[in-house]
Amino acid sequence: MSNAVCIGAQWGDEGKGRIVDRLSEQADVVVRFHGGNNAGHTVVVDGVTTILHLVPSGVLHKDKLCVIGPGCVIDPEVLLQEMEMLSARGLLDLGAGAGGPRLVIADQAHVILPFHKRVDKAREAAKGTRKIGTTGRGIGPAYEDKAARRGLRVHDLVEPDRVAEFVRHGVMYANSVLEALDGEVYRGEELEHMIARLREQGQKLKPCVDDAGARIAEAHAAGKRVLFEGAQGALLDLDHGTYPFVTSSNCLAAHASVGSGVGPNLLGRVLAVLKAYSTRVGEGPFPTELTDAQGEALRQKGGEFGATTGRPRRTGWLDLVALKYAVRINGVTDLAITKLDVLAGFGDIKVATAYDVDGVRLKNFPHDVRTLNKVVPVYQTFPGFDGVPERIASLDDLPPAARRYLGFVQESLGVRLSIVGVGPGRGQELVLNDVLA
Ligand code: IMP
């Protein structure tokens, strides 16, 4: 089997973009299978930083087919901006080369409409201290309309006659929510302008719209290698994350199948990406959070500010209880540990190995956030290390204390360590096993 799924094992921001960029060297097709532009996948090549919100991170390799799968929600405005940015940099031929566009947008994907964003923000504002801390990109309301079976799909967006009908229907519901929340409702000119703009955007995207599942299956049958690129992380999964402080899509490896329109037999190995420590952006439980100077130092050294919203990320120690859960629910076969360099110079390093609640040791990661808010992490302390080389050719190039730390994490999680990241740039990672072999 030569395909693989790459997912986040924590609360997102694990560095999946740079890992997917590296693995894309060997892949032929790269597929985003859920979420939308709440994601911000950062890739640094020759000192140039690119943040991708919707287009798969494989796009930085010129010959790869990139697919935005049916499980995604697409803001046409943002996607067109991203496509134009990539085109201006010579990475995407919007006039479409001889083989047709190398970006495929699933015809079944749902569209994020302007009122989804307004509802998202109005709802968060109304929740006050009970807010989720969403990215405000309309992701939740778009998935809600999908589940309510009134969503606009990409194949509708490209049909000008259908846009008005869907939008008027959707606005009726959005307006009722906005009215209840004292938000600004849509009517008259604003509504007509929205419809006209969406029609225009649909026509611009049309050349890329196709049956994503069929295209992926076709490539696989022709012996091509497919890499499925997850967004967010296991603990933000709608069903298995720290509900209700989660995103509104399924982030787990199994969803790569449903979210791409291919059978689970195509998925291959499951690579979980995790940072050498933990971060979380937005509200919700975070048992190993550091709210002191050390947490601030991690944030500054690790550049822990949201790639999408710029918000400061919360920081903390690695949490093996949560990670064991993520490994189990994703069926992880391989680990990629990123940002090891950020831990250099921090003195002793702690890792949570168990949770206690009211003096009782928990067997598993709790599903109820009320319990999770009460857990007391049990820590194991490791001696720190001072520096990590900018590039490494083998684990032997790392300080012994860093090797011990990695070894402990790998052994605790019980799956092979396949990639270690020691810096943000392309090439600043050591590949120990070929995940797409
Ligand atoms: P939403 O996905 O915008 O609805 O936000 C729901 C929660 O998921 C919030 O806590 C966000 O901060 C978090 N979230 C969504 N996307 C990402 C991501 O790509 N990285 C990290 N956190 C995310």
CSV table of C-alpha atoms and ligand atoms in Angstrom, one decimal:
chain,number,residue,atom,x,y,z
A,1,MET,CA,0.0,0.0,0.0
A,2,SER,CA,1.5,3.3,-1.0
A,3,ASN,CA,-1.0,5.9,0.2
A,4,ALA,CA,-1.1,7.6,3.6
A,5,VAL,CA,-3.2,9.9,5.8
A,6,CYS,CA,-1.6,12.7,7.7
A,7,ILE,CA,-3.6,14.0,10.7
A,8,GLY,CA,-3.1,16.2,13.8
A,9,ALA,CA,-2.9,14.3,17.1
A,10,GLN,CA,-3.5,17.3,19.4
A,11,TRP,CA,-5.6,20.5,19.0
A,12,GLY,CA,-4.4,21.5,15.6
A,13,ASP,CA,-1.3,23.5,14.6
A,14,GLU,CA,1.0,20.5,15.0
A,15,GLY,CA,2.9,21.4,11.8
A,16,LYS,CA,0.9,19.2,9.4
A,17,GLY,CA,1.5,21.6,6.5
A,18,ARG,CA,5.3,21.2,6.5
A,19,ILE,CA,5.1,17.4,7.0
A,20,VAL,CA,2.6,17.2,4.0
A,21,ASP,CA,5.0,19.4,2.0
A,22,ARG,CA,7.8,17.0,2.7
A,23,LEU,CA,5.8,13.8,2.0
A,24,SER,CA,4.4,15.4,-1.2
A,25,GLU,CA,7.8,14.9,-2.8
A,26,GLN,CA,6.8,11.2,-3.0
A,27,ALA,CA,3.0,11.6,-3.5
A,28,ASP,CA,1.3,12.2,-6.8
A,29,VAL,CA,-2.1,13.4,-5.4
A,30,VAL,CA,-2.7,15.4,-2.2
A,31,VAL,CA,-6.2,15.6,-0.8
A,32,ARG,CA,-7.8,17.9,1.9
A,33,PHE,CA,-10.7,16.0,3.2
A,34,HIS,CA,-12.5,18.1,5.8
A,35,GLY,CA,-12.7,21.6,7.3
A,36,GLY,CA,-12.3,24.9,5.5
A,37,ASN,CA,-10.3,28.0,5.9
A,38,ASN,CA,-10.3,27.7,9.7
A,39,ALA,CA,-7.1,25.8,8.9
A,40,GLY,CA,-3.8,27.5,8.3
A,41,HIS,CA,-1.1,25.2,7.0
A,42,THR,CA,2.3,26.9,7.1
A,43,VAL,CA,5.2,25.8,4.8
A,44,VAL,CA,8.5,27.6,4.7
A,45,VAL,CA,10.6,27.1,1.6
A,46,ASP,CA,13.9,28.9,1.1
A,47,GLY,CA,12.9,31.4,3.8
A,48,VAL,CA,9.6,32.2,2.1
A,49,THR,CA,6.5,31.4,4.3
A,50,THR,CA,3.3,30.3,2.7
A,51,ILE,CA,0.1,29.9,4.7
A,52,LEU,CA,-2.5,27.7,2.9
A,53,HIS,CA,-6.0,27.7,4.2
A,54,LEU,CA,-7.8,25.5,1.6
A,55,VAL,CA,-5.5,24.3,-1.1
A,56,PRO,CA,-3.6,21.2,-0.1
A,57,SER,CA,0.0,21.8,1.0
A,58,GLY,CA,1.2,19.6,-1.9
A,59,VAL,CA,0.6,22.6,-4.2
A,60,LEU,CA,4.1,23.9,-3.5
A,61,HIS,CA,5.4,21.0,-5.6
A,62,LYS,CA,4.5,21.9,-9.1
A,63,ASP,CA,3.6,18.5,-10.6
A,64,LYS,CA,1.1,17.2,-7.9
A,65,LEU,CA,-2.6,16.9,-8.3
A,66,CYS,CA,-4.3,18.8,-5.5
A,67,VAL,CA,-7.8,17.9,-4.4
A,68,ILE,CA,-10.2,19.7,-2.1
A,69,GLY,CA,-12.5,16.9,-1.2
A,70,PRO,CA,-16.3,16.6,-0.7
A,71,GLY,CA,-15.9,16.7,3.1
A,72,CYS,CA,-14.6,20.3,3.0
A,73,VAL,CA,-16.5,23.6,3.3
A,74,ILE,CA,-15.3,26.2,0.8
A,75,ASP,CA,-15.4,30.0,1.1
A,76,PRO,CA,-15.2,30.9,-2.6
A,77,GLU,CA,-13.8,34.3,-1.8
A,78,VAL,CA,-10.9,32.9,0.2
A,79,LEU,CA,-10.2,30.0,-2.3
A,80,LEU,CA,-10.1,32.4,-5.2
A,81,GLN,CA,-7.6,34.7,-3.3
A,82,GLU,CA,-5.5,31.7,-2.5
A,83,MET,CA,-5.6,30.5,-6.1
A,84,GLU,CA,-4.6,33.9,-7.3
A,85,MET,CA,-1.7,34.1,-4.8
A,86,LEU,CA,-0.4,30.7,-6.0
A,87,SER,CA,-0.9,31.7,-9.6
A,88,ALA,CA,1.0,34.9,-9.2
A,89,ARG,CA,3.9,32.8,-7.7
A,90,GLY,CA,3.8,30.5,-10.7
A,91,LEU,CA,2.6,27.6,-8.7
A,92,LEU,CA,-0.9,27.2,-10.2
A,93,ASP,CA,-1.9,27.6,-13.8
A,94,LEU,CA,-5.3,29.2,-13.7
A,95,GLY,CA,-5.4,29.0,-17.5
A,96,ALA,CA,-5.0,25.3,-16.9
A,97,GLY,CA,-2.1,23.5,-18.5
A,98,ALA,CA,-2.3,20.7,-21.1
A,99,GLY,CA,-3.6,18.1,-18.6
A,100,GLY,CA,-6.3,20.4,-17.2
A,101,PRO,CA,-6.2,22.2,-13.9
A,102,ARG,CA,-4.1,20.5,-11.2
A,103,LEU,CA,-6.5,21.7,-8.6
A,104,VAL,CA,-9.7,19.7,-8.3
A,105,ILE,CA,-12.6,21.1,-6.3
A,106,ALA,CA,-15.1,18.5,-5.3
A,107,ASP,CA,-18.5,19.1,-6.8
A,108,GLN,CA,-20.1,17.8,-3.5
A,109,ALA,CA,-18.2,20.2,-1.2
A,110,HIS,CA,-20.4,22.7,0.6
A,111,VAL,CA,-20.0,26.4,0.2
A,112,ILE,CA,-19.5,28.9,3.0
A,113,LEU,CA,-21.8,31.8,2.4
A,114,PRO,CA,-21.3,35.3,3.7
A,115,PHE,CA,-24.2,34.9,6.2
A,116,HIS,CA,-22.5,31.8,7.7
A,117,LYS,CA,-19.7,34.1,8.8
A,118,ARG,CA,-22.0,36.6,10.2
A,119,VAL,CA,-24.0,34.0,12.1
A,120,ASP,CA,-20.7,32.4,13.5
A,121,LYS,CA,-19.6,35.8,14.9
A,122,ALA,CA,-23.0,36.8,16.2
A,123,ARG,CA,-23.4,33.5,18.0
A,124,GLU,CA,-20.0,33.7,19.6
A,125,ALA,CA,-20.6,37.3,20.7
A,126,ALA,CA,-23.9,36.2,22.2
A,127,LYS,CA,-22.4,33.3,24.1
A,128,GLY,CA,-20.1,35.6,26.1
A,129,THR,CA,-18.0,33.6,28.5
A,130,ARG,CA,-19.5,30.3,27.1
A,131,LYS,CA,-18.0,31.0,23.7
A,132,ILE,CA,-16.1,28.3,21.8
A,133,GLY,CA,-13.5,30.7,20.5
A,134,THR,CA,-14.2,29.8,16.8
A,135,THR,CA,-12.1,31.2,14.0
A,136,GLY,CA,-15.2,33.2,12.9
A,137,ARG,CA,-14.9,31.8,9.4
A,138,GLY,CA,-18.4,30.5,9.2
A,139,ILE,CA,-17.3,26.9,9.4
A,140,GLY,CA,-19.9,25.7,12.0
A,141,PRO,CA,-23.0,27.4,10.3
A,142,ALA,CA,-21.9,26.0,6.9
A,143,TYR,CA,-21.8,22.5,8.3
A,144,GLU,CA,-25.1,23.1,10.1
A,145,ASP,CA,-26.8,24.0,6.8
A,146,LYS,CA,-25.2,20.9,5.3
A,147,ALA,CA,-26.7,18.7,8.0
A,148,ALA,CA,-30.0,20.5,7.7
A,149,ARG,CA,-30.0,19.7,4.0
A,150,ARG,CA,-30.3,23.3,2.8
A,151,GLY,CA,-26.6,23.9,2.0
A,152,LEU,CA,-25.3,25.1,-1.3
A,153,ARG,CA,-22.9,22.7,-2.9
A,154,VAL,CA,-20.2,23.5,-5.4
A,155,HIS,CA,-22.1,21.9,-8.2
A,156,ASP,CA,-25.0,24.4,-7.4
A,157,LEU,CA,-22.6,27.3,-7.1
A,158,VAL,CA,-21.5,26.9,-10.7
A,159,GLU,CA,-25.1,27.0,-12.0
A,160,PRO,CA,-26.1,30.7,-11.9
A,161,ASP,CA,-29.8,29.8,-11.9
A,162,ARG,CA,-29.6,27.8,-8.7
A,163,VAL,CA,-27.5,30.3,-6.7
A,164,ALA,CA,-30.4,32.7,-6.1
A,165,GLU,CA,-32.8,30.0,-5.0
A,166,PHE,CA,-30.4,28.4,-2.5
A,167,VAL,CA,-29.2,31.7,-1.1
A,168,ARG,CA,-32.7,33.2,-0.6
A,169,HIS,CA,-33.7,30.0,1.2
A,170,GLY,CA,-30.5,30.0,3.4
A,171,VAL,CA,-30.8,33.7,4.2
A,172,MET,CA,-34.3,33.1,5.6
A,173,TYR,CA,-32.9,30.8,8.3
A,174,ALA,CA,-29.8,32.9,8.8
A,175,ASN,CA,-31.9,36.1,9.3
A,176,SER,CA,-34.1,34.4,11.9
A,177,VAL,CA,-30.9,33.5,13.9
A,178,LEU,CA,-29.4,37.0,13.4
A,179,GLU,CA,-32.6,38.6,14.5
A,180,ALA,CA,-32.7,36.6,17.7
A,181,LEU,CA,-29.1,37.5,18.4
A,182,ASP,CA,-29.6,41.2,17.6
A,183,GLY,CA,-27.3,40.8,14.6
A,184,GLU,CA,-27.6,42.6,11.3
A,185,VAL,CA,-30.1,40.8,8.9
A,186,TYR,CA,-29.7,40.5,5.1
A,187,ARG,CA,-32.2,42.1,2.8
A,188,GLY,CA,-32.5,44.2,-0.4
A,189,GLU,CA,-29.4,45.3,-2.1
A,190,GLU,CA,-27.0,43.5,0.2
A,191,LEU,CA,-28.7,40.2,-0.6
A,192,GLU,CA,-28.8,40.9,-4.4
A,193,HIS,CA,-25.1,41.8,-4.3
A,194,MET,CA,-24.3,38.6,-2.5
A,195,ILE,CA,-26.1,36.5,-5.2
A,196,ALA,CA,-24.4,38.4,-8.0
A,197,ARG,CA,-21.0,37.9,-6.4
A,198,LEU,CA,-21.4,34.2,-5.8
A,199,ARG,CA,-22.5,33.7,-9.4
A,200,GLU,CA,-19.3,35.4,-10.5
A,201,GLN,CA,-17.2,33.3,-8.1
A,202,GLY,CA,-18.9,30.1,-9.3
A,203,GLN,CA,-17.9,30.8,-12.9
A,204,LYS,CA,-14.3,31.4,-11.9
A,205,LEU,CA,-14.1,28.2,-10.0
A,206,LYS,CA,-15.9,26.1,-12.6
A,207,PRO,CA,-12.9,24.8,-14.6
A,208,CYS,CA,-11.6,23.1,-11.4
A,209,VAL,CA,-14.9,21.5,-10.3
A,210,ASP,CA,-15.0,17.7,-10.8
A,211,ASP,CA,-15.9,14.4,-9.2
A,212,ALA,CA,-13.1,14.3,-6.6
A,213,GLY,CA,-13.6,10.7,-5.5
A,214,ALA,CA,-13.5,9.4,-9.1
A,215,ARG,CA,-10.4,11.4,-9.8
A,216,ILE,CA,-8.6,10.0,-6.7
A,217,ALA,CA,-9.7,6.4,-7.5
A,218,GLU,CA,-8.6,6.8,-11.1
A,219,ALA,CA,-5.1,8.0,-10.0
A,220,HIS,CA,-4.8,5.2,-7.4
A,221,ALA,CA,-5.8,2.6,-10.0
A,222,ALA,CA,-3.0,4.0,-12.3
A,223,GLY,CA,-0.5,3.3,-9.5
A,224,LYS,CA,-0.2,6.9,-8.2
A,225,ARG,CA,0.4,7.6,-4.6
A,226,VAL,CA,-2.3,9.5,-2.7
A,227,LEU,CA,-1.6,11.6,0.5
A,228,PHE,CA,-4.7,12.6,2.5
A,229,GLU,CA,-4.1,15.9,4.4
A,230,GLY,CA,-6.1,16.3,7.6
A,231,ALA,CA,-6.8,19.7,9.2
A,232,GLN,CA,-7.2,20.7,12.9
A,233,GLY,CA,-6.6,17.7,15.2
A,234,ALA,CA,-8.0,14.7,16.9
A,235,LEU,CA,-9.0,16.6,20.1
A,236,LEU,CA,-11.0,19.1,17.9
A,237,ASP,CA,-12.9,16.3,16.2
A,238,LEU,CA,-16.7,16.9,16.4
A,239,ASP,CA,-17.5,13.5,17.9
A,240,HIS,CA,-14.3,12.5,19.6
A,241,GLY,CA,-12.7,15.8,20.7
A,242,THR,CA,-13.3,17.9,23.8
A,243,TYR,CA,-17.0,18.6,22.8
A,244,PRO,CA,-18.4,21.2,22.7
A,245,PHE,CA,-15.0,23.0,22.4
A,246,VAL,CA,-14.4,21.4,19.0
A,247,THR,CA,-14.7,22.2,15.3
A,248,SER,CA,-17.7,21.1,13.3
A,249,SER,CA,-16.1,18.4,11.2
A,250,ASN,CA,-14.5,15.1,11.8
A,251,CYS,CA,-10.7,15.3,11.9
A,252,LEU,CA,-9.8,11.7,12.3
A,253,ALA,CA,-8.0,9.5,9.8
A,254,ALA,CA,-11.1,7.4,9.1
A,255,HIS,CA,-12.8,10.5,7.8
A,256,ALA,CA,-10.3,10.7,5.0
A,257,SER,CA,-12.3,8.1,3.2
A,258,VAL,CA,-15.8,9.7,3.6
A,259,GLY,CA,-14.3,13.2,3.1
A,260,SER,CA,-12.6,12.3,-0.1
A,261,GLY,CA,-15.2,10.0,-1.6
A,262,VAL,CA,-13.0,6.8,-1.7
A,263,GLY,CA,-13.2,3.6,0.2
A,264,PRO,CA,-11.3,3.0,3.5
A,265,ASN,CA,-9.2,0.4,1.7
A,266,LEU,CA,-7.3,3.2,-0.1
A,267,LEU,CA,-6.1,5.0,2.9
A,268,GLY,CA,-2.8,3.3,3.8
A,269,ARG,CA,-0.6,4.3,6.7
A,270,VAL,CA,-1.8,6.8,9.3
A,271,LEU,CA,0.8,9.4,10.2
A,272,ALA,CA,0.0,11.4,13.3
A,273,VAL,CA,1.7,14.8,13.6
A,274,LEU,CA,2.4,16.1,17.2
A,275,LYS,CA,4.4,18.9,18.6
A,276,ALA,CA,7.1,18.1,21.2
A,277,TYR,CA,4.8,20.1,23.6
A,278,SER,CA,1.1,21.1,23.5
A,279,THR,CA,-0.9,24.1,22.2
A,280,ARG,CA,-4.5,25.0,21.9
A,281,VAL,CA,-6.2,28.0,20.4
A,282,GLY,CA,-9.7,29.0,21.5
A,283,GLU,CA,-11.5,27.9,24.6
A,284,GLY,CA,-11.9,24.5,26.2
A,285,PRO,CA,-10.0,22.2,28.6
A,286,PHE,CA,-6.3,21.9,28.4
A,287,PRO,CA,-5.0,19.8,31.3
A,288,THR,CA,-1.3,20.4,30.9
A,289,GLU,CA,-1.6,24.2,30.2
A,290,LEU,CA,1.2,26.4,31.5
A,291,THR,CA,-0.2,29.8,32.4
A,292,ASP,CA,3.0,31.1,33.8
A,293,ALA,CA,6.2,32.6,32.5
A,294,GLN,CA,7.3,29.2,31.1
A,295,GLY,CA,4.1,29.1,29.0
A,296,GLU,CA,4.8,32.5,27.7
A,297,ALA,CA,8.4,31.6,26.9
A,298,LEU,CA,7.1,28.6,24.9
A,299,ARG,CA,4.6,30.8,23.0
A,300,GLN,CA,7.3,33.3,22.1
A,301,LYS,CA,10.0,30.8,21.2
A,302,GLY,CA,7.6,28.5,19.3
A,303,GLY,CA,5.9,31.5,17.5
A,304,GLU,CA,2.6,30.2,18.9
A,305,PHE,CA,0.2,32.6,17.3
A,306,GLY,CA,-2.7,31.4,15.1
A,307,ALA,CA,-1.8,31.1,11.4
A,308,THR,CA,-5.4,31.9,10.5
A,309,THR,CA,-6.5,34.4,13.2
A,310,GLY,CA,-3.2,35.6,14.7
A,311,ARG,CA,-4.6,34.8,18.2
A,312,PRO,CA,-2.0,33.8,20.8
A,313,ARG,CA,-2.1,30.0,21.3
A,314,ARG,CA,-2.3,28.5,24.8
A,315,THR,CA,0.8,26.4,25.5
A,316,GLY,CA,1.7,23.5,27.8
A,317,TRP,CA,3.5,20.3,28.3
A,318,LEU,CA,3.1,17.2,26.2
A,319,ASP,CA,0.1,15.1,27.3
A,320,LEU,CA,0.5,11.4,26.8
A,321,VAL,CA,-2.9,10.6,28.0
A,322,ALA,CA,-4.5,12.6,25.3
A,323,LEU,CA,-2.0,11.4,22.7
A,324,LYS,CA,-2.6,7.7,23.5
A,325,TYR,CA,-6.3,8.4,22.9
A,326,ALA,CA,-5.5,10.1,19.6
A,327,VAL,CA,-3.3,7.2,18.6
A,328,ARG,CA,-6.1,4.7,19.4
A,329,ILE,CA,-9.0,6.6,17.7
A,330,ASN,CA,-7.0,7.3,14.6
A,331,GLY,CA,-5.3,3.9,14.2
A,332,VAL,CA,-2.0,5.6,14.0
A,333,THR,CA,0.9,3.7,12.5
A,334,ASP,CA,3.6,6.4,12.4
A,335,LEU,CA,4.5,9.5,14.4
A,336,ALA,CA,5.9,12.8,13.2
A,337,ILE,CA,7.2,14.9,16.1
A,338,THR,CA,7.7,18.6,15.3
A,339,LYS,CA,9.3,21.6,16.9
A,340,LEU,CA,11.8,19.6,19.1
A,341,ASP,CA,14.1,22.6,18.8
A,342,VAL,CA,11.6,24.9,20.6
A,343,LEU,CA,12.1,22.8,23.8
A,344,ALA,CA,15.9,23.5,23.8
A,345,GLY,CA,17.0,25.6,26.7
A,346,PHE,CA,13.9,25.2,28.8
A,347,GLY,CA,15.5,23.3,31.6
A,348,ASP,CA,13.6,20.2,32.8
A,349,ILE,CA,10.8,19.0,30.6
A,350,LYS,CA,7.6,17.5,31.9
A,351,VAL,CA,5.3,15.0,30.3
A,352,ALA,CA,1.9,14.1,31.6
A,353,THR,CA,1.6,10.3,31.8
A,354,ALA,CA,-1.7,9.9,33.7
A,355,TYR,CA,-4.7,11.8,35.0
A,356,ASP,CA,-6.1,11.7,38.5
A,357,VAL,CA,-9.6,12.9,39.4
A,358,ASP,CA,-10.5,13.2,43.1
A,359,GLY,CA,-7.5,11.1,43.9
A,360,VAL,CA,-8.5,8.3,41.5
A,361,ARG,CA,-6.4,7.4,38.5
A,362,LEU,CA,-8.4,7.5,35.2
A,363,LYS,CA,-8.0,4.6,32.8
A,364,ASN,CA,-8.8,6.6,29.7
A,365,PHE,CA,-9.0,10.1,28.3
A,366,PRO,CA,-12.4,11.4,29.6
A,367,HIS,CA,-15.1,12.4,27.1
A,368,ASP,CA,-16.9,14.8,29.4
A,369,VAL,CA,-15.3,18.3,29.5
A,370,ARG,CA,-16.5,18.7,33.1
A,371,THR,CA,-14.3,15.7,34.1
A,372,LEU,CA,-11.5,16.9,31.9
A,373,ASN,CA,-11.6,20.3,33.6
A,374,LYS,CA,-11.0,18.5,37.0
A,375,VAL,CA,-8.2,16.2,36.1
A,376,VAL,CA,-4.8,16.6,37.8
A,377,PRO,CA,-2.0,15.5,35.4
A,378,VAL,CA,0.7,13.2,36.8
A,379,TYR,CA,4.0,14.3,35.4
A,380,GLN,CA,7.3,12.6,34.6
A,381,THR,CA,10.2,15.0,34.4
A,382,PHE,CA,13.1,14.7,32.0
A,383,PRO,CA,16.4,16.6,31.9
A,384,GLY,CA,16.3,19.3,29.3
A,385,PHE,CA,18.8,19.9,26.5
A,386,ASP,CA,20.5,23.1,25.3
A,387,GLY,CA,20.6,23.1,21.6
A,388,VAL,CA,19.5,21.1,18.6
A,389,PRO,CA,21.3,21.3,15.3
A,390,GLU,CA,19.5,23.1,12.5
A,391,ARG,CA,19.5,20.0,10.4
A,392,ILE,CA,20.1,16.4,11.4
A,393,ALA,CA,21.1,13.4,9.4
A,394,SER,CA,20.3,10.9,12.1
A,395,LEU,CA,19.0,10.7,15.7
A,396,ASP,CA,22.6,10.5,16.8
A,397,ASP,CA,23.0,14.2,15.9
A,398,LEU,CA,20.6,15.1,18.7
A,399,PRO,CA,21.7,15.7,22.3
A,400,PRO,CA,21.3,12.5,24.4
A,401,ALA,CA,18.6,14.1,26.5
A,402,ALA,CA,16.5,15.0,23.4
A,403,ARG,CA,16.9,11.4,22.2
A,404,ARG,CA,15.8,10.1,25.5
A,405,TYR,CA,12.7,12.4,25.4
A,406,LEU,CA,11.8,11.2,21.9
A,407,GLY,CA,12.4,7.6,22.8
A,408,PHE,CA,10.1,7.9,25.8
A,409,VAL,CA,7.3,9.4,23.8
A,410,GLN,CA,7.6,6.9,21.0
A,411,GLU,CA,7.7,3.9,23.4
A,412,SER,CA,4.7,5.2,25.4
A,413,LEU,CA,2.7,5.6,22.2
A,414,GLY,CA,3.7,2.3,20.9
A,415,VAL,CA,4.1,3.2,17.2
A,416,ARG,CA,7.1,3.9,15.1
A,417,LEU,CA,8.7,7.3,15.0
A,418,SER,CA,9.0,8.2,11.4
A,419,ILE,CA,9.7,12.0,11.2
A,420,VAL,CA,11.4,14.5,13.6
A,421,GLY,CA,11.2,18.2,12.9
A,422,VAL,CA,14.0,20.5,14.2
A,423,GLY,CA,13.0,23.7,12.5
A,424,PRO,CA,10.3,25.3,10.4
A,425,GLY,CA,12.0,25.2,7.0
A,426,ARG,CA,11.8,22.5,4.3
A,427,GLY,CA,14.6,20.0,4.9
A,428,GLN,CA,14.7,20.7,8.7
A,429,GLU,CA,13.3,17.3,9.3
A,430,LEU,CA,14.7,13.8,9.7
A,431,VAL,CA,12.8,11.1,7.9
A,432,LEU,CA,13.4,7.8,9.6
A,433,ASN,CA,10.8,5.7,7.7
A,434,ASP,CA,9.2,6.1,4.3
A,435,VAL,CA,5.5,6.6,5.1
A,436,LEU,CA,4.4,6.3,1.5
A,437,ALA,CA,6.6,3.2,0.7
B,1,IMP,P1,-14.2,26.7,14.1
B,1,IMP,O1,-13.5,25.5,13.4
B,1,IMP,O2,-13.8,28.0,13.5
B,1,IMP,O3,-15.6,26.5,14.3
B,1,IMP,O4,-13.6,26.8,15.6
B,1,IMP,C1,-13.8,25.8,16.6
B,1,IMP,C2,-12.6,25.5,17.5
B,1,IMP,O5,-11.6,24.9,16.7
B,1,IMP,C3,-11.9,26.8,18.0
B,1,IMP,O6,-11.4,26.5,19.3
B,1,IMP,C4,-10.8,27.1,17.0
B,1,IMP,O7,-9.8,27.8,17.6
B,1,IMP,C5,-10.4,25.6,16.7
B,1,IMP,N1,-9.7,25.5,15.4
B,1,IMP,C6,-10.3,25.5,14.2
B,1,IMP,N2,-9.5,25.3,13.2
B,1,IMP,C7,-8.3,25.2,13.8
B,1,IMP,C8,-6.9,25.0,13.3
B,1,IMP,O8,-6.7,24.9,12.1
B,1,IMP,N3,-5.9,25.0,14.3
B,1,IMP,C9,-6.2,25.1,15.6
B,1,IMP,N4,-7.4,25.3,16.1
B,1,IMP,C10,-8.4,25.4,15.2
